[in-house]
Coordinates of C-alpha atoms in Angstrom, one line a residue:
X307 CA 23.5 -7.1 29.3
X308 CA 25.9 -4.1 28.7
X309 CA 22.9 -1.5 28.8
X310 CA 22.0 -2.8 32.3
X311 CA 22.6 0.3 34.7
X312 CA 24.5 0.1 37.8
X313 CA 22.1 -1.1 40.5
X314 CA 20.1 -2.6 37.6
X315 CA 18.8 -6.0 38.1
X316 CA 17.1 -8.6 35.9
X317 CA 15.6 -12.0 37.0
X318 CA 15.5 -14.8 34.7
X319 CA 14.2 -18.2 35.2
X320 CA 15.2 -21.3 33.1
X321 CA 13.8 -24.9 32.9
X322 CA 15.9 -27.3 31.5
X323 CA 14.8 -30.6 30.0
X324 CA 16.2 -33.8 29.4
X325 CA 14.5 -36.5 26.8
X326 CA 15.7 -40.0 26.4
X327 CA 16.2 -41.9 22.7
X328 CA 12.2 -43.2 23.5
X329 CA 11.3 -39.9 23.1
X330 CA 10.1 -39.5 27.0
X331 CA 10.8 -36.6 28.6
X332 CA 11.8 -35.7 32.5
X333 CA 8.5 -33.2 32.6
X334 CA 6.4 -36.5 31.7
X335 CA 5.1 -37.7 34.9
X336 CA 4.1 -41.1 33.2
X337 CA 7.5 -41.8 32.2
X338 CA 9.3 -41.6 35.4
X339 CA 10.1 -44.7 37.9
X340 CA 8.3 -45.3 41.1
X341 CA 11.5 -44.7 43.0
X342 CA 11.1 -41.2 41.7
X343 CA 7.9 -40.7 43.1
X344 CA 5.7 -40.9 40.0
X345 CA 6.1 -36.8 39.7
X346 CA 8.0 -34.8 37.5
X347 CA 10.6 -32.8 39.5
X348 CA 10.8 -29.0 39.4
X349 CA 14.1 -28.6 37.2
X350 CA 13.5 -24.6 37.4
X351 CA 16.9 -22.7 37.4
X352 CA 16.7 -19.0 39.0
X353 CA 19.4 -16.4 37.4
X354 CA 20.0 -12.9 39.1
X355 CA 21.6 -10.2 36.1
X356 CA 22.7 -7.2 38.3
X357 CA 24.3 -4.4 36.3
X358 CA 27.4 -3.1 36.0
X359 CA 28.7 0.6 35.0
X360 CA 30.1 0.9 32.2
X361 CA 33.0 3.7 31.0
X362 CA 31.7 6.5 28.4
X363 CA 34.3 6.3 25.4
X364 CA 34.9 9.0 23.3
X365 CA 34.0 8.5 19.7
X366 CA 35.5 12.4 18.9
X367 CA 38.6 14.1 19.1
X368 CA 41.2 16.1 16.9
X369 CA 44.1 18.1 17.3
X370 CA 44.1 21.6 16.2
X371 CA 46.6 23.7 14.2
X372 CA 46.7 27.4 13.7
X373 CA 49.0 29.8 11.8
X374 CA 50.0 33.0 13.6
X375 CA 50.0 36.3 11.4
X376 CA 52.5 37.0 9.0
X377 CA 52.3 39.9 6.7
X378 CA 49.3 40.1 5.2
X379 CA 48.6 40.4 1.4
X380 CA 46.4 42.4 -0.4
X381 CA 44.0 38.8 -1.1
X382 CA 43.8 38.8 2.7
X383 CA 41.5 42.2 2.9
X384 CA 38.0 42.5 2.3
X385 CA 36.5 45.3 0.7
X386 CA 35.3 46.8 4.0
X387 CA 39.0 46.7 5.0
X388 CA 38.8 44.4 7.5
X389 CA 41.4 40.9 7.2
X390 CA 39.5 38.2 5.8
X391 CA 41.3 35.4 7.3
X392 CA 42.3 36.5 11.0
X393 CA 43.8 32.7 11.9
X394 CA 42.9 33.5 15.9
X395 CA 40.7 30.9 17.0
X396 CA 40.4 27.2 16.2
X397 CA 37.7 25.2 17.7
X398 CA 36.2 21.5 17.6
X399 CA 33.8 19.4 19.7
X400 CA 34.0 16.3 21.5
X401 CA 31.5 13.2 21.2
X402 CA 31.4 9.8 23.3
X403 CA 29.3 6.9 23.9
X404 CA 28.0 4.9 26.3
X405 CA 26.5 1.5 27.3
X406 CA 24.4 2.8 30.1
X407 CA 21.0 4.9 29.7
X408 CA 21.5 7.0 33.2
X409 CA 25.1 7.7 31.6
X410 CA 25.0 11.8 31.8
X411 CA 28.4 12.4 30.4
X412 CA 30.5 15.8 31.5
X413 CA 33.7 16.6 29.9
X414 CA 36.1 19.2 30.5
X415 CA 39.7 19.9 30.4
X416 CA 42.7 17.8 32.7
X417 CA 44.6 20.4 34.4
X418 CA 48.0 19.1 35.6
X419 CA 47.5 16.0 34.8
X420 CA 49.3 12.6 36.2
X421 CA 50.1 9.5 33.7
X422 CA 51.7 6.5 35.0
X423 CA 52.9 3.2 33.1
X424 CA 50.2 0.4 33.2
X425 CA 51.1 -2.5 30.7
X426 CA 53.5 -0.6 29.1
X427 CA 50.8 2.0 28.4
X428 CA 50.8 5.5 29.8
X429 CA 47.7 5.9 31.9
X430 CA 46.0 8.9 33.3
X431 CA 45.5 8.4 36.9
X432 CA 45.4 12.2 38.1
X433 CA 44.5 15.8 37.5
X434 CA 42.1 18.5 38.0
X435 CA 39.4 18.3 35.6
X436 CA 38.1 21.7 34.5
X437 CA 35.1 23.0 32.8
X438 CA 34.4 26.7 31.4
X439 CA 37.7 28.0 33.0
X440 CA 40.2 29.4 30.5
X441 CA 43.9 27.9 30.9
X442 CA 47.1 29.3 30.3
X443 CA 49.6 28.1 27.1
X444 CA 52.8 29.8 28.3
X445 CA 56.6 29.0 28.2
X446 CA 58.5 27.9 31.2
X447 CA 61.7 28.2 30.7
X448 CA 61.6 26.3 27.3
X449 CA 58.9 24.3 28.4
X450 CA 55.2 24.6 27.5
X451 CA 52.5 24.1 29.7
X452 CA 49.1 24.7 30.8
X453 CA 48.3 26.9 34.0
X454 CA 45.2 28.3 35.4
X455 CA 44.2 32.0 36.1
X456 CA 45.6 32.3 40.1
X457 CA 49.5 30.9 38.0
X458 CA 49.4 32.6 35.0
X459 CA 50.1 36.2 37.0
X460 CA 53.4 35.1 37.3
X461 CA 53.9 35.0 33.6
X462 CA 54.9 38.0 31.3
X463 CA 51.9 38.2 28.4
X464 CA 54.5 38.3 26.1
X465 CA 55.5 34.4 27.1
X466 CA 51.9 33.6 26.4
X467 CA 50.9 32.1 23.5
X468 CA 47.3 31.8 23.9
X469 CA 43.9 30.6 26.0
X470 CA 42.4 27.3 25.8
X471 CA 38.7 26.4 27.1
X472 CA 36.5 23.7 26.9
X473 CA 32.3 25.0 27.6
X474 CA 29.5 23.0 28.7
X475 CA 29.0 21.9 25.2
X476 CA 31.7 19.6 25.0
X477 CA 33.5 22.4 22.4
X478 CA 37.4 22.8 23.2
X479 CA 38.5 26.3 21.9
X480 CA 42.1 27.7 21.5
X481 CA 42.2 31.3 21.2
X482 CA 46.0 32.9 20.0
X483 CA 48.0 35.7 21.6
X484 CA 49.2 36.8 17.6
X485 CA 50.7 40.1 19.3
X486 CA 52.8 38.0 21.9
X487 CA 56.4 38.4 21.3
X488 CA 57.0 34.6 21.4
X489 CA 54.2 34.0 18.9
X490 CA 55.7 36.7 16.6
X491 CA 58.8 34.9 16.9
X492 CA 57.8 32.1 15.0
X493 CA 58.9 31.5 11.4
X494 CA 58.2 29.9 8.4
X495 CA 61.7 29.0 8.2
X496 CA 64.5 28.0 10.0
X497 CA 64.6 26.1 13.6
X498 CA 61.7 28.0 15.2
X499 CA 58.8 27.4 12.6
X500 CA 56.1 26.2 15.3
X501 CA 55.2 25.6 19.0
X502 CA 53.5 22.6 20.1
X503 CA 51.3 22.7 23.0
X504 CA 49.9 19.2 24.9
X505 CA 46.7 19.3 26.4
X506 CA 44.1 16.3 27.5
X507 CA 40.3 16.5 27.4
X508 CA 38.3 13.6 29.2
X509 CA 34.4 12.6 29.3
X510 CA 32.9 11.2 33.0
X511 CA 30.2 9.7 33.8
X512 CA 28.1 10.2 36.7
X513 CA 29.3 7.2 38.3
X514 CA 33.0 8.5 38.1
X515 CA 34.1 6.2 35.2
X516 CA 36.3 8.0 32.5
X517 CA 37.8 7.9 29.3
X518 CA 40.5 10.4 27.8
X519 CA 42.9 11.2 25.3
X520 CA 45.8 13.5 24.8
X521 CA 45.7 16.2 22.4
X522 CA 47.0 19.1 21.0
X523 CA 47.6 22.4 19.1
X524 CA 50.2 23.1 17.3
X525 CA 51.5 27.2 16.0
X526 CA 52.6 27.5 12.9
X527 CA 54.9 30.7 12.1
X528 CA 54.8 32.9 9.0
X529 CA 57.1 35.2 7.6
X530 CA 56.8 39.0 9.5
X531 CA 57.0 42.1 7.3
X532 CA 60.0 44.3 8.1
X533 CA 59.2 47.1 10.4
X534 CA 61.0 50.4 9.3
X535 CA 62.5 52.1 12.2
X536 CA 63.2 55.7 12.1
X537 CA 66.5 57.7 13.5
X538 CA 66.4 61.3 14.9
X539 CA 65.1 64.0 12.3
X540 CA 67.9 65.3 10.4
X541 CA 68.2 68.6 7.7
X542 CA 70.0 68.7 4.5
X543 CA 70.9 71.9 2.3
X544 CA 69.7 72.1 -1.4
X545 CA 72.9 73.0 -3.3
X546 CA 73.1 77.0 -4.8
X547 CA 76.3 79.0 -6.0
X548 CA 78.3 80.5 -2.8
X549 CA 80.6 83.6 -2.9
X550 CA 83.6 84.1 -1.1
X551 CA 84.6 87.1 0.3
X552 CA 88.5 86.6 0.0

């Protein structure tokens, strides 16, 4: 019955039967009384099935973790010169299911989104769902959050610490801003040795049921090589014998 689609109907028709101890039977015509009109009766039982939609649930999700750059070791470079294991981008891809054949699931990415308490449960119950549109990781004020193209001009690059987007394909990338100051600024020790950002990825059907989850990618720092910083050009004197004239 759960694969029935919404508008879906199935008919059924059921006959039920009685027999006695004797062994006669309700359907036998000889059996019955003359007060019952020497016919069997038409005991026929019509059932209606319509169908129901039913919500997509999603079978696949992870979190995601990535390491900013540190200083990178001589194991780290290929023999082209390039960095073997650049640590930008971290990817995976989401997978549901779904009772009903005309299903046609489309998942994307919650911007803003709303949760309110329902049986002690945090619920989503708002948002802006978004699909092939790169959002924002930046810090507000101490606070991470997500913010679309049109907010993220009010944000210094530097307070940015990367992109996430989730394509037609159901893949949810996260792309790092390594050269960000408050990336950089991440450590492998101490207080600030990662950056947690939340995000939440849902799957709709075309009937406008849902299912969701909250996710989320988390920074880890590494250790930065010192940077030697230069003063102003200076001049020395190699030392020699010096006469004096008095």
């Amino acid at each position: 019955a759960d694969k029935l689609r919404e508008g879906q109907t199935v008919n059924l028709a059921i006959t039920p039967t009685v027999t006695d101890k004797e062994g006669d039977s309700d359907l036998d015509p000889n059996a019955l009384r003359a007060d019952q009109g020497g016919a069997a009766v038409n005991g026929t039982i019509d059932i209606a099935i319509h169908g129901s939609n039913e919500a997509p649930v999603l079978t696949h999700s992870s979190n995601l973790s990535i390491t900013e750059h540190g200083k990178i070791n001589s194991t780290d470079v290929t023999p082209d010169g390039s960095v073997a294991h650049p640590y930008t981008v971290v990817s995976d891809t989401l997978t549901s299911s779904d009772f009903d054949s005309d299903a046609k699931p489309t998942y994307g990415l919650v911007l803003n989104p709303e949760y309110e308490t329902v049986n002690g449960a945090a619920t989503l119950t708002g948002g802006t769902v978004v699909t092939d549109q790169t959002l924002y990781a930046v810090d507000d004020h101490g606070t991470t959050k997500l913010v679309d193209a049109q907010h993220y001009t009010a944000y210094s690059p530097n307070s940015c610490y990367g992109e996430l987007k989730m394509d037609s394909n159901r893949t949810y990338t996260f792309t790092l801003h390594d050269d960000a100051k408050i990336v950089q600024a991440l450590d492998d020790s101490g207080t600030n040795t990662s950056a947690l950002i939340k995000f939440t990825v849902v799957v709709q059907d075309s009937h406008g049921a849902y299912d969701y989850k909250e996710l989320s990618v988390t920074i880890n720092g590494s250790n930065d090589a010192p940077t030697l910083v230069t003063s102003a050009p200076g001049s020395v004197k190699e030392s020699g014998v010096y006469f004096s004239d008095g």
